CSV table of C-alpha atoms and ligand atoms in Angstrom, one decimal:
chain,number,residue,atom,x,y,z
A,1,MET,CA,155.7,70.8,176.1
A,2,GLY,CA,156.5,72.1,179.5
A,3,SER,CA,154.9,75.5,179.8
A,4,SER,CA,153.5,75.7,183.3
A,5,HIS,CA,150.3,77.9,183.1
A,6,ASP,CA,147.8,77.6,185.8
A,7,ARG,CA,144.9,77.3,183.5
A,8,THR,CA,141.8,75.1,183.5
A,9,LEU,CA,140.6,73.5,180.3
A,10,LEU,CA,137.1,71.8,180.2
A,11,ILE,CA,136.5,69.2,177.5
A,12,LEU,CA,132.8,68.7,176.9
A,13,HIS,CA,132.6,66.1,174.1
A,14,PRO,CA,131.4,62.5,173.5
A,15,TYR,CA,135.1,61.5,173.3
A,16,ALA,CA,136.1,63.7,176.3
A,17,LYS,CA,138.0,60.9,178.0
A,18,SER,CA,140.1,60.0,174.9
A,19,LEU,CA,140.8,63.7,174.2
A,20,ALA,CA,141.8,64.3,177.8
A,21,ALA,CA,144.1,61.3,177.8
A,22,ILE,CA,145.9,62.6,174.7
A,23,LEU,CA,146.1,66.2,175.7
A,24,SER,CA,147.3,65.5,179.2
A,25,GLN,CA,150.3,63.7,177.6
A,26,GLN,CA,151.1,66.8,175.5
A,27,LEU,CA,150.1,69.9,177.5
A,28,HIS,CA,151.7,69.8,181.0
A,29,GLY,CA,150.8,72.3,183.6
A,30,LEU,CA,147.2,72.5,182.3
A,31,ARG,CA,144.3,71.3,184.5
A,32,ILE,CA,142.1,69.3,182.3
A,33,LEU,CA,138.5,68.5,183.2
A,34,ALA,CA,136.5,66.0,181.0
A,35,ALA,CA,132.7,65.7,180.7
A,36,GLU,CA,130.8,63.6,178.1
A,37,ARG,CA,127.5,65.2,178.9
A,38,ILE,CA,126.3,68.7,179.6
A,39,GLU,CA,124.9,67.7,183.0
A,40,ASP,CA,128.4,66.6,184.1
A,41,ALA,CA,130.0,69.8,182.6
A,42,LEU,CA,127.7,72.3,184.4
A,43,PRO,CA,129.1,71.8,187.9
A,44,MET,CA,132.7,71.8,186.5
A,45,ILE,CA,132.3,75.1,184.7
A,46,GLY,CA,130.3,76.4,187.7
A,47,GLU,CA,133.5,76.3,189.8
A,48,GLY,CA,134.5,79.4,187.8
A,49,ALA,CA,138.1,78.4,186.9
A,50,VAL,CA,137.5,77.2,183.4
A,51,GLU,CA,139.2,79.5,180.9
A,52,VAL,CA,139.2,77.3,177.8
A,53,LEU,CA,136.4,75.1,176.6
A,54,ILE,CA,136.7,72.4,173.9
A,55,SER,CA,133.2,71.3,172.7
A,56,PRO,CA,131.1,70.8,169.6
A,57,THR,CA,128.9,73.8,169.1
A,58,ARG,CA,125.6,72.0,169.8
A,59,LEU,CA,126.7,71.3,173.4
A,60,VAL,CA,127.5,74.9,174.3
A,61,THR,CA,124.2,75.8,175.9
A,62,ASP,CA,123.1,79.1,177.3
A,63,GLU,CA,123.2,77.6,180.8
A,64,LEU,CA,126.7,76.5,180.3
A,65,LEU,CA,127.7,80.0,179.0
A,66,GLY,CA,125.9,81.6,181.9
A,67,ARG,CA,128.0,79.8,184.4
A,68,ALA,CA,131.3,80.2,182.6
A,69,VAL,CA,132.4,83.4,184.3
A,70,ASN,CA,136.1,83.2,183.4
A,71,LEU,CA,135.8,81.8,180.0
A,72,ARG,CA,138.3,83.3,177.5
A,73,TRP,CA,138.3,80.8,174.6
A,74,VAL,CA,135.8,78.4,173.1
A,75,ALA,CA,137.6,76.0,170.9
A,76,SER,CA,134.7,74.6,169.0
A,77,THR,CA,135.3,71.2,167.4
A,78,SER,CA,132.6,72.0,164.8
A,79,ALA,CA,133.4,73.6,161.5
A,80,GLY,CA,129.9,75.4,161.4
A,81,ASN,CA,129.2,77.6,164.4
A,82,ASP,CA,126.3,79.6,163.1
A,83,ARG,CA,124.2,79.7,166.3
A,84,LEU,CA,127.1,80.1,168.7
A,85,ALA,CA,128.7,82.9,166.7
A,86,LYS,CA,125.5,85.0,167.0
A,87,ASN,CA,124.6,84.0,170.6
A,88,PRO,CA,124.6,87.1,172.8
A,89,ARG,CA,125.4,84.9,175.8
A,90,LEU,CA,128.9,84.4,174.3
A,91,SER,CA,130.5,87.7,175.0
A,92,GLU,CA,132.4,89.3,172.1
A,93,SER,CA,135.5,89.3,174.3
A,94,ILE,CA,135.5,85.5,174.3
A,95,LEU,CA,137.5,84.0,171.5
A,96,LEU,CA,135.7,81.5,169.3
A,97,THR,CA,137.6,79.2,167.0
A,98,LYS,CA,136.2,76.6,164.6
A,99,GLY,CA,137.2,73.0,163.7
A,100,THR,CA,139.4,73.1,160.6
A,101,SER,CA,140.2,69.3,160.2
A,102,HIS,CA,137.1,68.1,158.4
A,103,GLY,CA,138.2,68.9,154.9
A,104,THR,CA,139.9,65.6,153.9
A,105,THR,CA,137.1,63.3,154.9
A,106,MET,CA,134.4,65.6,153.4
A,107,ALA,CA,136.3,65.8,150.2
A,108,GLU,CA,136.7,62.0,150.1
A,109,TYR,CA,132.9,61.8,150.6
A,110,VAL,CA,132.4,64.0,147.6
A,111,LEU,CA,134.8,61.9,145.5
A,112,ALA,CA,133.1,58.7,146.7
A,113,TYR,CA,129.6,59.8,145.5
A,114,MET,CA,130.9,61.4,142.2
A,115,LEU,CA,132.5,58.1,141.4
A,116,TYR,CA,129.5,56.1,142.7
A,117,PHE,CA,127.4,57.7,140.0
A,118,SER,CA,130.0,58.0,137.2
A,119,ARG,CA,131.0,54.3,137.6
A,120,GLN,CA,127.3,53.2,138.0
A,121,ILE,CA,128.1,51.3,141.1
A,122,GLU,CA,124.5,50.7,142.1
A,123,ASN,CA,123.6,49.3,138.6
A,124,ASN,CA,126.5,46.9,138.7
A,125,LEU,CA,125.5,45.6,142.1
A,126,VAL,CA,121.9,45.1,141.0
A,127,LYS,CA,123.1,43.2,137.9
A,128,GLN,CA,125.5,41.1,140.1
A,129,ARG,CA,122.6,40.1,142.3
A,130,GLU,CA,120.6,39.0,139.2
A,131,LYS,CA,123.7,37.2,137.9
A,132,ILE,CA,123.7,39.3,134.7
A,133,TRP,CA,126.9,39.9,132.8
A,134,ASN,CA,126.0,43.0,130.7
A,135,ARG,CA,128.9,45.1,129.3
A,136,SER,CA,126.7,47.7,127.6
A,137,LEU,CA,127.8,51.3,128.4
A,138,PRO,CA,125.8,53.5,130.9
A,139,GLU,CA,123.2,55.8,129.5
A,140,VAL,CA,123.0,58.8,131.7
A,141,ARG,CA,126.3,59.8,133.1
A,142,PRO,CA,129.7,59.3,131.4
A,143,LEU,CA,132.1,56.9,133.0
A,144,SER,CA,135.0,59.3,133.6
A,145,LEU,CA,135.0,62.5,135.6
A,146,GLN,CA,138.0,63.8,133.7
A,147,GLY,CA,137.0,66.9,131.7
A,148,LYS,CA,133.7,67.3,133.6
A,149,THR,CA,133.0,70.4,135.6
A,150,LEU,CA,132.8,70.6,139.4
A,151,GLY,CA,131.2,73.6,141.0
A,152,VAL,CA,132.0,74.3,144.7
A,153,LEU,CA,129.8,76.7,146.7
A,154,GLY,CA,132.0,77.9,149.5
A,155,LEU,CA,135.8,77.8,149.4
A,156,GLY,CA,136.8,77.5,153.0
A,157,SER,CA,139.0,74.8,154.5
A,158,THR,CA,136.7,72.1,153.2
A,159,GLY,CA,135.7,73.6,149.8
A,160,ARG,CA,139.4,74.1,149.0
A,161,THR,CA,140.1,70.4,149.6
A,162,VAL,CA,137.1,69.4,147.5
A,163,ALA,CA,138.5,71.6,144.7
A,164,LYS,CA,142.0,70.1,145.1
A,165,TYR,CA,140.6,66.5,144.8
A,166,GLY,CA,138.4,67.5,141.8
A,167,LYS,CA,141.4,69.0,140.1
A,168,ALA,CA,143.4,65.9,140.7
A,169,LEU,CA,140.8,63.9,138.8
A,170,GLY,CA,141.2,66.2,135.8
A,171,MET,CA,138.0,68.2,136.4
A,172,THR,CA,137.4,71.8,135.6
A,173,VAL,CA,136.8,73.4,138.9
A,174,LEU,CA,134.5,76.4,139.5
A,175,GLY,CA,134.2,78.0,142.9
A,176,LEU,CA,131.9,80.5,144.5
A,177,LYS,CA,132.7,82.6,147.5
A,178,ARG,CA,132.2,86.2,148.8
A,179,THR,CA,135.7,87.5,148.3
A,180,PRO,CA,137.3,87.5,144.8
A,181,GLU,CA,140.9,86.3,145.5
A,182,PRO,CA,142.0,83.3,143.4
A,183,VAL,CA,142.2,79.9,145.1
A,184,ASP,CA,144.6,77.0,144.3
A,185,SER,CA,142.9,74.3,142.0
A,186,VAL,CA,140.0,76.6,141.2
A,187,ASP,CA,139.9,77.6,137.5
A,188,ARG,CA,137.3,80.3,137.9
A,189,ILE,CA,135.9,82.2,141.0
A,190,PHE,CA,132.3,83.3,141.0
A,191,SER,CA,130.7,85.8,143.3
A,192,PRO,CA,127.4,85.1,145.0
A,193,ASP,CA,125.5,87.2,142.5
A,194,MET,CA,126.9,85.0,139.7
A,195,LEU,CA,125.2,81.8,141.1
A,196,GLU,CA,122.7,81.6,138.2
A,197,GLN,CA,125.6,81.7,135.6
A,198,MET,CA,127.5,79.0,137.4
A,199,ILE,CA,124.8,76.4,138.0
A,200,PRO,CA,123.9,75.5,134.4
A,201,ILE,CA,127.6,74.7,133.5
A,202,VAL,CA,128.4,72.3,136.3
A,203,ASP,CA,128.1,68.5,136.2
A,204,THR,CA,128.5,68.2,140.0
A,205,LEU,CA,127.5,71.0,142.4
A,206,VAL,CA,128.8,70.8,145.9
A,207,VAL,CA,127.4,72.9,148.7
A,208,VAL,CA,129.8,73.5,151.5
A,209,LEU,CA,128.8,76.9,152.8
A,210,PRO,CA,128.5,78.1,156.4
A,211,LEU,CA,124.9,78.8,157.4
A,212,THR,CA,124.3,82.5,157.7
A,213,GLN,CA,121.5,84.9,157.0
A,214,GLU,CA,122.8,85.2,153.4
A,215,THR,CA,123.1,81.5,152.8
A,216,PHE,CA,119.7,80.4,154.2
A,217,HIS,CA,117.9,78.8,151.2
A,218,PHE,CA,120.9,79.8,149.0
A,219,LEU,CA,119.6,77.3,146.5
A,220,GLY,CA,115.9,77.7,145.9
A,221,GLU,CA,113.7,75.9,143.3
A,222,LYS,CA,114.6,78.5,140.7
A,223,GLU,CA,118.3,77.9,141.0
A,224,LEU,CA,118.0,74.1,141.2
A,225,HIS,CA,116.0,74.1,138.0
A,226,LEU,CA,119.0,75.5,136.3
A,227,MET,CA,121.0,72.3,136.9
A,228,LYS,CA,121.7,70.4,133.7
A,229,ASP,CA,120.2,67.0,133.0
A,230,GLY,CA,122.3,64.2,134.6
A,231,ALA,CA,123.9,66.6,137.1
A,232,LEU,CA,124.6,65.7,140.6
A,233,LEU,CA,124.0,67.9,143.7
A,234,ILE,CA,125.9,67.1,146.9
A,235,ASN,CA,125.1,69.0,150.1
A,236,ILE,CA,127.7,68.7,152.9
A,237,GLY,CA,127.2,72.2,154.2
A,238,ARG,CA,123.9,72.7,156.1
A,239,GLY,CA,120.4,71.5,155.2
A,240,LYS,CA,118.9,75.0,155.5
A,241,GLU,CA,121.1,76.2,152.6
A,242,ILE,CA,118.7,74.4,150.2
A,243,ASP,CA,115.0,75.0,150.0
A,244,GLU,CA,114.1,71.3,150.6
A,245,GLU,CA,110.5,71.6,149.4
A,246,GLY,CA,111.7,73.2,146.2
A,247,LEU,CA,114.4,70.5,145.9
A,248,ILE,CA,111.8,67.8,146.1
A,249,ARG,CA,109.8,69.3,143.3
A,250,VAL,CA,112.9,69.7,141.1
A,251,LEU,CA,113.9,66.1,141.9
A,252,LYS,CA,110.5,64.9,140.6
A,253,THR,CA,110.7,66.8,137.3
A,254,LYS,CA,114.4,66.9,136.4
A,255,LYS,CA,116.9,64.1,135.7
A,256,ILE,CA,119.3,65.1,138.5
A,257,HIS,CA,120.6,63.2,141.5
A,258,ALA,CA,121.1,64.5,145.0
A,259,VAL,CA,123.3,63.3,147.8
A,260,LEU,CA,122.3,64.9,151.0
A,261,ASP,CA,124.5,64.6,154.1
A,262,VAL,CA,122.5,67.4,155.8
A,263,CYS,CA,118.8,68.2,155.8
A,264,GLU,CA,116.6,71.1,156.8
A,265,THR,CA,115.4,69.2,159.9
A,266,GLU,CA,117.8,66.6,161.4
A,267,PRO,CA,117.1,63.8,161.9
A,268,LEU,CA,115.2,63.8,158.6
A,269,PRO,CA,111.6,63.2,159.5
A,270,LYS,CA,110.3,59.7,158.7
A,271,GLU,CA,107.5,61.3,156.6
A,272,SER,CA,109.9,63.2,154.3
A,273,GLU,CA,109.5,62.2,150.6
A,274,LEU,CA,113.3,62.3,150.3
A,275,TRP,CA,113.8,59.0,152.0
A,276,ALA,CA,112.1,57.0,149.2
A,277,MET,CA,113.2,59.0,146.1
A,278,LYS,CA,115.2,56.9,143.7
A,279,ASN,CA,117.4,59.8,142.7
A,280,VAL,CA,118.4,60.7,146.3
A,281,ILE,CA,121.0,59.3,148.7
A,282,ILE,CA,120.7,60.4,152.3
A,283,THR,CA,123.5,60.1,154.9
A,284,PRO,CA,123.0,61.2,158.5
A,285,HIS,CA,125.4,64.1,158.7
A,286,VAL,CA,128.5,62.0,158.7
A,287,SER,CA,130.6,63.3,155.8
A,288,GLY,CA,133.1,65.1,158.1
A,289,ILE,CA,134.9,62.7,160.5
A,290,VAL,CA,137.7,63.9,162.7
A,291,THR,CA,139.6,61.5,165.0
A,292,PRO,CA,140.4,62.4,168.6
A,293,GLU,CA,144.1,62.6,167.5
A,294,GLU,CA,143.3,65.1,164.8
A,295,LEU,CA,141.2,67.2,167.2
A,296,CYS,CA,144.0,67.2,169.7
A,297,ALA,CA,146.7,68.1,167.2
A,298,GLU,CA,144.6,71.0,166.0
A,299,PHE,CA,144.0,72.2,169.6
A,300,VAL,CA,147.6,71.8,170.7
A,301,ALA,CA,148.9,73.9,167.7
A,302,ASN,CA,146.4,76.6,168.5
A,303,TYR,CA,147.0,76.5,172.3
A,304,GLN,CA,150.7,77.1,171.6
A,305,ARG,CA,149.8,80.1,169.5
A,306,TRP,CA,147.4,81.3,172.2
A,307,ILE,CA,149.9,81.2,175.1
A,308,THR,CA,152.6,82.8,173.0
A,309,GLY,CA,150.3,85.6,171.8
A,310,LYS,CA,150.3,84.6,168.1
A,311,PRO,CA,147.2,84.7,165.9
A,312,LEU,CA,145.1,81.6,166.1
A,313,GLU,CA,143.9,79.4,163.2
A,314,GLY,CA,140.2,79.2,162.5
A,315,VAL,CA,139.0,82.3,164.4
A,316,VAL,CA,135.3,82.8,163.8
A,317,ASP,CA,134.4,86.3,162.6
A,318,ARG,CA,131.4,87.0,164.9
A,319,GLN,CA,129.9,89.5,162.5
A,320,LYS,CA,130.2,87.2,159.4
A,321,GLY,CA,129.1,84.2,161.5
A,322,TYR,CA,131.8,81.9,160.1
B,1,NAP,N1,128.3,67.6,157.0
B,1,NAP,C1,129.3,67.7,157.9
B,1,NAP,O1,129.6,66.7,158.5
B,1,NAP,C2,130.0,69.0,158.1
B,1,NAP,C3,131.2,69.0,158.7
B,1,NAP,C4,132.0,70.1,158.8
B,1,NAP,C5,131.4,71.3,158.3
B,1,NAP,N2,130.2,71.3,157.7
B,1,NAP,C6,129.6,72.6,157.2
B,1,NAP,O2,130.5,73.1,156.1
B,1,NAP,C7,130.6,74.5,156.3
B,1,NAP,C8,131.8,75.0,155.6
B,1,NAP,O3,133.0,74.5,156.3
B,1,NAP,P1,134.4,75.2,156.1
B,1,NAP,O4,135.2,74.8,157.2
B,1,NAP,O5,134.9,74.9,154.7
B,1,NAP,O6,134.0,76.8,156.2
B,1,NAP,P2,134.9,78.0,156.2
B,1,NAP,O7,136.3,77.7,156.3
B,1,NAP,O8,134.3,78.9,157.3
B,1,NAP,O9,134.6,78.8,154.8
B,1,NAP,C9,133.4,79.2,154.4
B,1,NAP,C10,133.4,79.6,152.9
B,1,NAP,O10,132.1,79.9,152.5
B,1,NAP,C11,132.1,81.2,151.8
B,1,NAP,N3,130.9,82.0,152.1
B,1,NAP,C12,130.4,82.4,153.3
B,1,NAP,N4,129.3,83.1,153.1
B,1,NAP,C13,129.0,83.1,151.7
B,1,NAP,C14,128.0,83.7,150.9
B,1,NAP,N5,127.0,84.4,151.4
B,1,NAP,N6,128.1,83.5,149.6
B,1,NAP,C15,129.2,82.8,149.0
B,1,NAP,N7,130.2,82.3,149.8
B,1,NAP,C16,130.1,82.4,151.1
B,1,NAP,C17,133.3,81.9,152.4
B,1,NAP,O11,133.7,82.9,151.5
B,1,NAP,P3,135.0,83.8,151.7
B,1,NAP,O12,136.2,82.9,151.5
B,1,NAP,O13,134.9,84.8,150.6
B,1,NAP,O14,134.9,84.4,153.1
B,1,NAP,C18,134.3,80.7,152.5
B,1,NAP,O15,134.9,80.5,151.3
B,1,NAP,C19,130.6,74.7,157.8
B,1,NAP,O16,130.2,76.0,158.1
B,1,NAP,C20,129.5,73.7,158.2
B,1,NAP,O17,128.3,74.3,158.2
B,1,NAP,C21,129.5,70.2,157.6
């Protein structure tokens, strides 16, 4: 790509050096600065030349924004940009785009844990360690996911991939989102006010919503109580979308399981009861993994659109917050 634009790009990212190495091969004529830490990025952005910033949303601090006088585009590598979208320091005139490459690994995470429970993987491991050969059938959840019902809360780039993978396993897929248009692989679309109708009919409920005012505590104790016995809850969205105290009470009284990649407070405090609950699996916000190559491919495609005046992928609607 040989477009010679006198623009400065700052990459502020734990993998900044790898990203810079890949992008400098592909985007000639662009001055690329790379910083792994905010302290290193501040003097670079303070020079005033930076027009484009690549960074995960958590590193885009007020101080950084305050110094970025010529910033025109923040290409966030995060899919969720709740705080940044509403930050008054980020002027409305600055373009904000979100990461759109997390879908595949997050959908694989959902598949992994649905199969973990349906195939009773933990039970088999326990029996193996005790040298027990026991072919009796599992009691709680059926062995196959085929014909079971998957509910997906949020049908963005990730929720759609979750739906596609669920459909490929022969599941009935229900989806919930704000707008009513049909979505591939989703058998039935529910609106947010139909949440209570959707929950009792699903075997696995996946939360993959952006965090906004409307989705804070989207699932409270009342809604969680509607889950059927043996159902599985998987949260790969944001921890604050579930009332965690309410969830703990429901997990103590109902025969459901929860897989939580995100928690209300991260890291999950050591004193949280969730750590030790037998029907809970905790992972440390790792369901969405994107390689430096994928991040770069996403950015290069959008950069080409940007310099040729075409609409960009993944533009965050600042009013909606996602
Ligand atoms: N755990 C991790 O590692 C990880 C990694 C990446 C992302 N995430 C989280 O996952 C979230 C979703 O990612 P994404 O890329 O799929 O999001 P996205 O493309 O922005 O899509 C968001 C979806 O949520 C729906 N939605 C928004 N507000 C809603 C509401 N009040 N009620 C019902 N539906 C609502 C939207 O509905 P419409 O289609 O009708 O607008 C849309 O379908 C991110 O925002 C982030 O918080 C977590």
